[in-house]
mmCIF file of C-alpha atoms in Angstrom:
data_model
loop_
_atom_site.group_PDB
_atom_site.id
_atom_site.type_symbol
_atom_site.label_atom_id
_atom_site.label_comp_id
_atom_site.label_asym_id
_atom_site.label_seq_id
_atom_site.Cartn_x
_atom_site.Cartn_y
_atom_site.Cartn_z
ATOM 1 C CA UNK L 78 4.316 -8.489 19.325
ATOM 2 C CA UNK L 79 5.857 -9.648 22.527
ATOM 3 C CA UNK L 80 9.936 -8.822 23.119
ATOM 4 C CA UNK L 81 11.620 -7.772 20.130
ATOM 5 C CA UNK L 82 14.116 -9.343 20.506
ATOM 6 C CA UNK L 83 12.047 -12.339 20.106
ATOM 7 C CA UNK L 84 10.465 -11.586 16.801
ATOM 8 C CA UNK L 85 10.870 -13.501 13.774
ATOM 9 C CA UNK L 86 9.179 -11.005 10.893
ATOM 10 C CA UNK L 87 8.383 -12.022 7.683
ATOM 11 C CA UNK L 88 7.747 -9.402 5.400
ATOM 12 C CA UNK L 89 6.430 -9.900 1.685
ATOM 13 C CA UNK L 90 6.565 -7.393 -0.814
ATOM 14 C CA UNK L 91 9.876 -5.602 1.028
ATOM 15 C CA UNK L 92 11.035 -4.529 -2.648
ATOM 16 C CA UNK L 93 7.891 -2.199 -3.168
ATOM 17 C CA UNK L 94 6.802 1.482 -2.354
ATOM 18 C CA UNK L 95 5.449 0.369 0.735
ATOM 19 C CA UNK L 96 7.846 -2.240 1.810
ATOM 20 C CA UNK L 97 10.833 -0.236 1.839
ATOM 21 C CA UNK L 98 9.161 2.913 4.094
ATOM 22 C CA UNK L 99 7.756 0.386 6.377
ATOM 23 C CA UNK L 100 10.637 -2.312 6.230
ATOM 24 C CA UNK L 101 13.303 0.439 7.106
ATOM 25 C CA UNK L 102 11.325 1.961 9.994
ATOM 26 C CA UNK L 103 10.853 -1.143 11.227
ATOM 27 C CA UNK L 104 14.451 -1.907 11.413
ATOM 28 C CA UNK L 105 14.921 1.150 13.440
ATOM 29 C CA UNK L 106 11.935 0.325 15.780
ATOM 30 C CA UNK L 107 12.902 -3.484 16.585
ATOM 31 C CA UNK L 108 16.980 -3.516 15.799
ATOM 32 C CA UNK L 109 17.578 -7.247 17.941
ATOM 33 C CA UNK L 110 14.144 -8.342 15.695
ATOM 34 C CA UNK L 111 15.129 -11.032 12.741
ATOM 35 C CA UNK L 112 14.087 -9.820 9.189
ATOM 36 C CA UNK L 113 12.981 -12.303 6.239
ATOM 37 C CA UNK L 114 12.014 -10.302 3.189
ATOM 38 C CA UNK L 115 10.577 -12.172 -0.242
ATOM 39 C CA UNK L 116 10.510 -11.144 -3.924
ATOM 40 C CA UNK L 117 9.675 -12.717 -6.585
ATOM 41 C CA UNK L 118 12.871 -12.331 -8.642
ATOM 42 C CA UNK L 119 16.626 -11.647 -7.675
ATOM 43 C CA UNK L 120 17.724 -8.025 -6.918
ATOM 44 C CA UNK L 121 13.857 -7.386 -6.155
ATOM 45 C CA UNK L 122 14.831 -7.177 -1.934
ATOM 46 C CA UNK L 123 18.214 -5.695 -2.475
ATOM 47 C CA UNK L 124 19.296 -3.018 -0.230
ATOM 48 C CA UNK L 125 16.861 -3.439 2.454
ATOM 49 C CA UNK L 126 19.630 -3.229 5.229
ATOM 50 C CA UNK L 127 22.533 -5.576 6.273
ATOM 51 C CA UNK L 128 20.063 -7.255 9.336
ATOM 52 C CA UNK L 129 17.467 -8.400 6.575
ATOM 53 C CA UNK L 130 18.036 -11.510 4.970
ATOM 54 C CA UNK L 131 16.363 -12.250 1.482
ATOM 55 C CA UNK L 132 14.524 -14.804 0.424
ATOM 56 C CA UNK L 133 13.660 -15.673 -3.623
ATOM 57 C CA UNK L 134 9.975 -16.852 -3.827
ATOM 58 C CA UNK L 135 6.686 -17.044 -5.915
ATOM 59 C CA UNK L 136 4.155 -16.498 -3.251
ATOM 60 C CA UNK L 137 1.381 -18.108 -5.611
ATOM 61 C CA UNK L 138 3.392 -21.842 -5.349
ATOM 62 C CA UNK L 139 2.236 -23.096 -1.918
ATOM 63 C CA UNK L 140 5.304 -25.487 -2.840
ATOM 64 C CA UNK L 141 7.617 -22.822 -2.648
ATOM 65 C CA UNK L 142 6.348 -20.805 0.381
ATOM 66 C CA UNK L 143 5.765 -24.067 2.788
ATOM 67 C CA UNK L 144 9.473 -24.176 3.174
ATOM 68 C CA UNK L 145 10.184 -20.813 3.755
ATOM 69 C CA UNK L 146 7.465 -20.316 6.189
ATOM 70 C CA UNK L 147 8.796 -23.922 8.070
ATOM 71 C CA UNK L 148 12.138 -22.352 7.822
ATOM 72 C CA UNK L 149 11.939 -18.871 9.350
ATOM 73 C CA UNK L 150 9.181 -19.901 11.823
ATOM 74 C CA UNK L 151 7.993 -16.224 11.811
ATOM 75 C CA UNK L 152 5.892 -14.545 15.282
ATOM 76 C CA UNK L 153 4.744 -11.888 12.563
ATOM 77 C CA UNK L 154 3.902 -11.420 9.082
ATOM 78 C CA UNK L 155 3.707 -8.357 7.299
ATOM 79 C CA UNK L 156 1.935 -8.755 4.020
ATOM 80 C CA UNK L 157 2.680 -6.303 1.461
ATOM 81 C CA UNK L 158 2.638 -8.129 -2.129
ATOM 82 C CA UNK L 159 0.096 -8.002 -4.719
ATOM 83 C CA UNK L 160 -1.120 -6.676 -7.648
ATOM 84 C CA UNK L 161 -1.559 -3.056 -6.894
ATOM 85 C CA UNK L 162 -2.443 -1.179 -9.897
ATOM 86 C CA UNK L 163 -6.229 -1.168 -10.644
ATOM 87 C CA UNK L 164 -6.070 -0.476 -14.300
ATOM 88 C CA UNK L 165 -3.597 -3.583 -14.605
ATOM 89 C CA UNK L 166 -5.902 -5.530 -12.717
ATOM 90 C CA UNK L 167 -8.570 -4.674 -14.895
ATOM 91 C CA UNK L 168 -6.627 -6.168 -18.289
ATOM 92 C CA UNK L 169 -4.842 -8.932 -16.418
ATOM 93 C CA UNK L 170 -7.464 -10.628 -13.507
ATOM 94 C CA UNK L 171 -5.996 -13.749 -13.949
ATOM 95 C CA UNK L 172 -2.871 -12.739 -12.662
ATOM 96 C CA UNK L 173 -4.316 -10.507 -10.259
ATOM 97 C CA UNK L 174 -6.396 -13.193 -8.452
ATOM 98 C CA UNK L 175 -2.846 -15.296 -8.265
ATOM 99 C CA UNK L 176 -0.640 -12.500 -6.526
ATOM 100 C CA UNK L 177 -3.549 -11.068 -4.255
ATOM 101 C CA UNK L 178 -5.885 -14.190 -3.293
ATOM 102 C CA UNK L 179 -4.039 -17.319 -3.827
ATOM 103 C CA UNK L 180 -0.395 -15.948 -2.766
ATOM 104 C CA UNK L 181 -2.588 -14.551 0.114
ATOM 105 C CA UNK L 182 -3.968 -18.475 0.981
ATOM 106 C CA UNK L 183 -0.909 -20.295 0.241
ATOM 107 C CA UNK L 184 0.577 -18.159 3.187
ATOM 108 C CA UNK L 185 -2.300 -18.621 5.739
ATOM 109 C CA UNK L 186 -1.745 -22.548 4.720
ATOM 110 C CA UNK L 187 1.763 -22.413 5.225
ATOM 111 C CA UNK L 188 1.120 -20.716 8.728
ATOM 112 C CA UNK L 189 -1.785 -22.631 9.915
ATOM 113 C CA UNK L 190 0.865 -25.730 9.727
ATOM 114 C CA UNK L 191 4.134 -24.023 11.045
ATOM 115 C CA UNK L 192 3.329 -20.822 12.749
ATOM 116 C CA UNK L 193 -0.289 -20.677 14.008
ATOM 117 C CA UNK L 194 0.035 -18.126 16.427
ATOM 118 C CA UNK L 195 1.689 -15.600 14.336
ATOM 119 C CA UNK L 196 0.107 -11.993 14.069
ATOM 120 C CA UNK L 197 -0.954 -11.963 10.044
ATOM 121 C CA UNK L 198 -0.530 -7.992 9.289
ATOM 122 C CA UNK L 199 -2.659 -7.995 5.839
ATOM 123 C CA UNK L 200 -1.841 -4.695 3.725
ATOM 124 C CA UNK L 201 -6.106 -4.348 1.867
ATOM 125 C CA UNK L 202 -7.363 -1.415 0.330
ATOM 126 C CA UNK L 203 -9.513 1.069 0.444
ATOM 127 C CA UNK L 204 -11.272 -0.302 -2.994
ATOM 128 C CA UNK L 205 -12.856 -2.842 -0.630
ATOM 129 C CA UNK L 206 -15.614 -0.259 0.440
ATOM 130 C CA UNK L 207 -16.521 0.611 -3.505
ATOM 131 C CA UNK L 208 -20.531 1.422 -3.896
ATOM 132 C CA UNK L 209 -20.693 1.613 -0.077
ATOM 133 C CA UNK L 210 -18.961 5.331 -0.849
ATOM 134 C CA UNK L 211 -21.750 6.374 -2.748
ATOM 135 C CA UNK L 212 -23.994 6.826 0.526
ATOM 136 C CA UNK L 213 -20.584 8.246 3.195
ATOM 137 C CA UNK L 214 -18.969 11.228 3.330
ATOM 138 C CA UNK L 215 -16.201 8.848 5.169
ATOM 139 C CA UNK L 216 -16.230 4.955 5.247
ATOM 140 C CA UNK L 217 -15.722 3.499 8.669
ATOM 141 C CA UNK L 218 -14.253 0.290 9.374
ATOM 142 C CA UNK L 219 -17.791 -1.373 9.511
ATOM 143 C CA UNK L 220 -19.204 -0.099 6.417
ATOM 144 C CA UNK L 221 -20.416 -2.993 4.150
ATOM 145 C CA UNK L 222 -17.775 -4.206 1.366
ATOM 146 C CA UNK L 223 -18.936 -3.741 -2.122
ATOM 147 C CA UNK L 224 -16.054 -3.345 -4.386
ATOM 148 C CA UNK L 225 -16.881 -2.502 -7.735
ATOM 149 C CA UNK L 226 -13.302 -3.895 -9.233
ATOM 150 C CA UNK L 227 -11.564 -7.200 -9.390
ATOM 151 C CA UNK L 228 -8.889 -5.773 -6.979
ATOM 152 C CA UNK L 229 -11.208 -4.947 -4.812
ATOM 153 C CA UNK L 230 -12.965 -8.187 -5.048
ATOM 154 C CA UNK L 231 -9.377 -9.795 -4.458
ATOM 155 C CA UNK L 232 -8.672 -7.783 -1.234
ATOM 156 C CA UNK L 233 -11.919 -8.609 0.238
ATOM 157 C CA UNK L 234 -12.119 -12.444 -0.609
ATOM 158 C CA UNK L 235 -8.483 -11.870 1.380
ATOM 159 C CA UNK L 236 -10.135 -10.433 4.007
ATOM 160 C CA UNK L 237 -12.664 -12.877 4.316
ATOM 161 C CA UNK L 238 -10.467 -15.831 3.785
ATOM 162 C CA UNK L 239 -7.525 -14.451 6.822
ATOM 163 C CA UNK L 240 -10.882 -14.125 9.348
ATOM 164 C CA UNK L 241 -12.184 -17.450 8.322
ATOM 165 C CA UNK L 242 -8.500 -19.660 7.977
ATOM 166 C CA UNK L 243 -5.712 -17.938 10.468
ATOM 167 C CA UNK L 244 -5.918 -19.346 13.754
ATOM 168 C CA UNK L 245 -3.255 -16.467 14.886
ATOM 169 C CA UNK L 246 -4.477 -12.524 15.431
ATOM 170 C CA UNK L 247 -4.391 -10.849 12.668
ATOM 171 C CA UNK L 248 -4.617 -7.055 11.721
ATOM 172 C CA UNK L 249 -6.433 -5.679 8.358
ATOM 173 C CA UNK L 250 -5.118 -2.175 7.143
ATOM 174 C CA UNK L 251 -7.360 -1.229 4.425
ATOM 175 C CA UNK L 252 -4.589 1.592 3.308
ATOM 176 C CA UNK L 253 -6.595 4.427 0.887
ATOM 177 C CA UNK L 254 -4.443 6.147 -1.757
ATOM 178 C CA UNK L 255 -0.796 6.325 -0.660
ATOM 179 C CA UNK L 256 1.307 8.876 -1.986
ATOM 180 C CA UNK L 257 5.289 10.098 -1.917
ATOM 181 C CA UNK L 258 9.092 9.930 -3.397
ATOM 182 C CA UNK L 259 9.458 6.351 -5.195
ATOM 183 C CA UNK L 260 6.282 5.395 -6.561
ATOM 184 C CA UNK L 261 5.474 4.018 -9.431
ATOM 185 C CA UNK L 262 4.450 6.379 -12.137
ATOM 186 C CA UNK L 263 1.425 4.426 -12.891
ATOM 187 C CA UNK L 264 0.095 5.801 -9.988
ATOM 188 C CA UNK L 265 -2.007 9.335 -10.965
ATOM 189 C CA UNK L 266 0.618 11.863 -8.559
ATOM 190 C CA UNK L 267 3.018 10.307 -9.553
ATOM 191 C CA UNK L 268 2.734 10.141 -13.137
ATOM 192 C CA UNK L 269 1.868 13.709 -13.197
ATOM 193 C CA UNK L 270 5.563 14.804 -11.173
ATOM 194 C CA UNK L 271 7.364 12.675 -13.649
ATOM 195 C CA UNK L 272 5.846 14.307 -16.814
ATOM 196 C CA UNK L 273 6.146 17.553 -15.097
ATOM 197 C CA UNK L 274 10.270 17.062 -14.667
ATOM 198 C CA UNK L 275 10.036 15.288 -18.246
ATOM 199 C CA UNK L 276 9.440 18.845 -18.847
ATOM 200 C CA UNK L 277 11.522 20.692 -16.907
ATOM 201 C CA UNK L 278 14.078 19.120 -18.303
ATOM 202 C CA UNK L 279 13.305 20.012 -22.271
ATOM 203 C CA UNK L 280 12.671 15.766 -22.527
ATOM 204 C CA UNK L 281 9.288 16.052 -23.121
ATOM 205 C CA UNK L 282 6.554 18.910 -24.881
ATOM 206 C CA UNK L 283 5.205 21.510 -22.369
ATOM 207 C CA UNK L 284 2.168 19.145 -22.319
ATOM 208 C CA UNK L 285 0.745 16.669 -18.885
ATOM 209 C CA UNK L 286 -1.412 14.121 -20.047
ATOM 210 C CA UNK L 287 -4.258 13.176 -17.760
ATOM 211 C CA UNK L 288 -7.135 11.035 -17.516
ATOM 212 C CA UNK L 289 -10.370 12.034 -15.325
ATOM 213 C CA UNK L 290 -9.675 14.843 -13.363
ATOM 214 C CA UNK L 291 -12.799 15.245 -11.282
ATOM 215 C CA UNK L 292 -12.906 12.088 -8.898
ATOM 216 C CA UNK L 293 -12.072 13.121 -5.211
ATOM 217 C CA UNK L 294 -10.078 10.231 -3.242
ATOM 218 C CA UNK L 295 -8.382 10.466 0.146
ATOM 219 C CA UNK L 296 -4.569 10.771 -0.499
ATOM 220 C CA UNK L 297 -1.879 9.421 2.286
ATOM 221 C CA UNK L 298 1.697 10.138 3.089
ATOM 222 C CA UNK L 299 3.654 7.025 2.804
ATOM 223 C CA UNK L 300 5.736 8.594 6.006
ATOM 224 C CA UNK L 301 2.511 8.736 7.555
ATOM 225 C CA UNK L 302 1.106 5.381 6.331
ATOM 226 C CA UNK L 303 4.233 3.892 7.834
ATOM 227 C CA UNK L 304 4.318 5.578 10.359
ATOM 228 C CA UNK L 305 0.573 4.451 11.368
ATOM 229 C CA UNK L 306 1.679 0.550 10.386
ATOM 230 C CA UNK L 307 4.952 0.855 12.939
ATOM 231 C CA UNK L 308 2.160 2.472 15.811
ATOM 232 C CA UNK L 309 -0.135 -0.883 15.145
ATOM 233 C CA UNK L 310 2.520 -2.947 15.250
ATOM 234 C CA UNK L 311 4.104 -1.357 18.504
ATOM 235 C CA UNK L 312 0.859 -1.941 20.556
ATOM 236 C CA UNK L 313 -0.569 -5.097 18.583
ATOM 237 C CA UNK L 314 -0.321 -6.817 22.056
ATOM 238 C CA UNK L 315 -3.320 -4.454 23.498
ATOM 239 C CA UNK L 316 -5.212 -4.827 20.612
ATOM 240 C CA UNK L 317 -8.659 -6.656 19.446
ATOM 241 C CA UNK L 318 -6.815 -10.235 18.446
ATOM 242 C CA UNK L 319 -8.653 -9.347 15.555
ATOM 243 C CA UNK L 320 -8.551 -5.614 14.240
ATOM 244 C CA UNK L 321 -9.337 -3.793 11.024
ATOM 245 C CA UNK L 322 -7.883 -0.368 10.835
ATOM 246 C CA UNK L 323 -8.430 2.112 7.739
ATOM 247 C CA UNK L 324 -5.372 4.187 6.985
ATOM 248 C CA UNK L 325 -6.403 7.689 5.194
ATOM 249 C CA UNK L 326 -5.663 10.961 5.752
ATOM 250 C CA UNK L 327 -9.334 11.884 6.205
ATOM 251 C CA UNK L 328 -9.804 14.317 3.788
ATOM 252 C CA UNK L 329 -10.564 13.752 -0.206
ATOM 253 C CA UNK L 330 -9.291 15.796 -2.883
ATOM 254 C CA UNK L 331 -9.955 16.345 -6.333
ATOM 255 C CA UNK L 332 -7.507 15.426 -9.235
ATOM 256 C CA UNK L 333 -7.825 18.362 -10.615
ATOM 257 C CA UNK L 334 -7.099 20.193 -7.449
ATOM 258 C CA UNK L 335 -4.229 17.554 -6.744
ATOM 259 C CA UNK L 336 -2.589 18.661 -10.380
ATOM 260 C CA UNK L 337 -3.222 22.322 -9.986
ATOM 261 C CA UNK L 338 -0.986 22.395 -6.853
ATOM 262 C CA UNK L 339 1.486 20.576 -8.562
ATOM 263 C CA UNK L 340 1.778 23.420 -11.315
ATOM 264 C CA UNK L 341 2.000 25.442 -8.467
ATOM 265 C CA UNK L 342 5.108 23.901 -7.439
ATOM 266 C CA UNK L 343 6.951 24.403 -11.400
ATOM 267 C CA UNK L 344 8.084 27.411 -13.202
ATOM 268 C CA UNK L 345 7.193 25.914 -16.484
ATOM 269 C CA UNK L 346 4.185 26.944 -18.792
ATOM 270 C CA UNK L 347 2.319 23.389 -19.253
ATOM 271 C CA UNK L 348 -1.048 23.016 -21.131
ATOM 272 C CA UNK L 349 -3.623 20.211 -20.161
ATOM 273 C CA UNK L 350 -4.685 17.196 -22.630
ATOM 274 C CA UNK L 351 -6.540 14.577 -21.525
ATOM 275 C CA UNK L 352 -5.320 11.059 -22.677
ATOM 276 C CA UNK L 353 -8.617 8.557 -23.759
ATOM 277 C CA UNK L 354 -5.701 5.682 -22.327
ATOM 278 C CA UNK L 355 -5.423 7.507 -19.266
ATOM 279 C CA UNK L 356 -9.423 8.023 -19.202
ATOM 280 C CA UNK L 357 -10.901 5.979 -16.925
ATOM 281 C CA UNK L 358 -14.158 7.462 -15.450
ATOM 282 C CA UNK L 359 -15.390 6.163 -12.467
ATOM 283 C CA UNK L 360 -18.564 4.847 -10.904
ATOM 284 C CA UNK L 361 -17.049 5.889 -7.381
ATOM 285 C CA UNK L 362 -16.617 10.035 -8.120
ATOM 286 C CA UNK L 363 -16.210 10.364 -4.048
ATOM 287 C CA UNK L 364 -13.866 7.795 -2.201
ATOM 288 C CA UNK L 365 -13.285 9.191 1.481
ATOM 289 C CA UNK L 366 -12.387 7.178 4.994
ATOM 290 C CA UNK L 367 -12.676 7.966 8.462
ATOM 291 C CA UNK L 368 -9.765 7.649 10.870
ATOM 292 C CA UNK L 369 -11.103 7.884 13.776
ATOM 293 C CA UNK L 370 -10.821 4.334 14.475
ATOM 294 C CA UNK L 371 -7.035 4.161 14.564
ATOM 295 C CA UNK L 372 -6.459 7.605 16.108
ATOM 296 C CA UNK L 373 -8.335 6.102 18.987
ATOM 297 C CA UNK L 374 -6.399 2.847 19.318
ATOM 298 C CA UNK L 375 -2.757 4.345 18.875
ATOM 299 C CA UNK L 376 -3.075 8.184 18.657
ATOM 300 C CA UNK L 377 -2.039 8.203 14.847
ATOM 301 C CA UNK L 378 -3.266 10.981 12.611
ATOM 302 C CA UNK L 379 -1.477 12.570 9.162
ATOM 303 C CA UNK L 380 1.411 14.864 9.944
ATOM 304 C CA UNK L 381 3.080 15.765 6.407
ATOM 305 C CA UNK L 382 1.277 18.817 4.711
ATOM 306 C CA UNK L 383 -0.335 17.617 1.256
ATOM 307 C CA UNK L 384 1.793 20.284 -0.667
ATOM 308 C CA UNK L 385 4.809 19.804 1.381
ATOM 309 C CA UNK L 386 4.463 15.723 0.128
ATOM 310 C CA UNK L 387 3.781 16.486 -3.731
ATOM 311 C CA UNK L 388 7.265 18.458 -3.337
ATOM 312 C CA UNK L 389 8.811 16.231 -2.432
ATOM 313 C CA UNK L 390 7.308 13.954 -4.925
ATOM 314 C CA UNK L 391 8.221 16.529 -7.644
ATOM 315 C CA UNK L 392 11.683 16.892 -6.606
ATOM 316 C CA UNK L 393 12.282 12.907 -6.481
ATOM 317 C CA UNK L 394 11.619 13.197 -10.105
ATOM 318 C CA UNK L 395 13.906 15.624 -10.879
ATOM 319 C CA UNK L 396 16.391 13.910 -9.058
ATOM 320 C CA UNK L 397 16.235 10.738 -10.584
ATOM 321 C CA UNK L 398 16.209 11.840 -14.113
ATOM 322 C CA UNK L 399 18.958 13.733 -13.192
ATOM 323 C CA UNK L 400 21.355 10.511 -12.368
#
């Protein structure tokens, strides 16, 4: 990333679960580095740190990113934004195509004019690998793409589009299911510590809704997902100019297992019912990625114990009810 003193970083996305981990270590990493974060609406970037300024923009207007890309001039841009919920994606693909593909383009177009040689950090997914996890115990960077959802399509016509278009390195972090205090309760761990402190609390009946309880996916600290992003970032200089990285613990669990440690972790007497909303069966029942690829470039592997991170999960929800 050259001196950091030097660096102009752009990140998109600062607002969400990912961009404030990563946005606040990266403070701490490069503190003479200038910080430009987007949103799409006022009060969306708020409170990401006195050094970062804010900028107001709909990444899907290429008229409204040109001059914020012209403006900041930035040496490196993290790209967080999108459409991350599958099951939104699902009823709204429309929309999802917008925020992941075309706000994805209209940024490489903005760059190729007024920043070519900036490093493009492009957050993907995991989804991209889809059928492809039907035949691996753990996906490897190479494995063929063959996402079997539209936001998996979208991440990997991103992909495609960043390798063909940016004239700049660029670094791919297909990121597998990210976990930890502040997510939204769409996501499955999530949902299930909020209806558990729902609970707790005498807000809600002794009862955690669920969906499909037997697919296995690889679950990620966001400490340790940020943590990996700040070690790429730190040594993006000695990397391929090019460079696709998965980001997964390495190990899959069960739903079921994933909820049953949770109980573990309450004094309340809960009963199971699964939800036909929240049921949602999958094609994919095994989704696991190797990460032996980035523990050989920077020396990253997962740190935070899986029960130690639903705790602290759990006990953000009790917290903020609480307030």
């Amino acid at each position: 990333m050259g001196k950091p003193e030097d660096q102009r970083v752009l990140v998109t996305g600062a607002g969400g679960f990912v961009g404030r981990a990563l946005l606040g270590q990266l403070q701490r990493t490069w503190p003479s580095a200038a910080f430009l974060a987007t949103a799409r609406r006022d009060g969306e970037a708020a409170a990401l740190g006195p050094r970062v300024r804010t900028a107001c923009v709909d990444l899907c207007m290429g008229q409204a990113v040109d001059p914020v890309i012209e403006a900041f001039r930035p040496t490196t841009v993290i790209h967080l934004a999108a459409q991350s919920s599958v099951h939104l994606a699902a009823s709204a693909q429309l929309d999802m195509w917008r925020g992941n593909f075309l706000a994805t383009y209209n940024l490489i177009e903005s760059l190729h004019r007024h920043a070519p040689d900036a490093l493009f950090v492009f957050a993907s997914s995991g989804e991209c690998y889809g059928r492809t996890f039907l035949d691996h115990d753990q996906v490897t960077e190479d494995a063929p793409l063959q996402p079997t959802n539209a936001y998996g399509r979208s991440k990997s016509a991103s992909e495609y589009m960043i390798r063909d278009v940016h004239k700049g390195p660029h670094l791919i972090l297909r990121m597998f299911n990210q976990i930890g205090p502040g997510q939204d309760e769409r996501f499955v761990t999530s949902s299930f510590a909020a209806q558990l402190a729902r609970i707790e609390r005498g807000e809600a009946p002794p009862t955690i809704k669920v969906g499909d309880l037997s697919a296995e996916r690889d679950f990620c600290d966001i400490a340790d997902m940020v943590r990996a992003a700040n070690l790429l970032l730190s040594d993006a200089d000695a990397l391929d100019p090019a460079s696709t990285f998965n980001i997964c613990s390495g190990q899959t669990r069960s739903i079921r297992s994933v909820l049953d440690t949770m109980l573990g972790l309450t004094s309340v007497d809960v009963s199971v019912e699964v939800d036909a909303e929240r049921l949602r069966p999958s094609a994919i029942a095994r989704a696991g990625g190797s990460n032996a690829a980035i523990h050989a470039a920077c020396g990253w592997c997962p740190e935070m114990a899986f029960e130690d991170t639903l705790q602290r999960l759990l006990d953000y929800w009790r917290t903020r009810l609480a307030a």
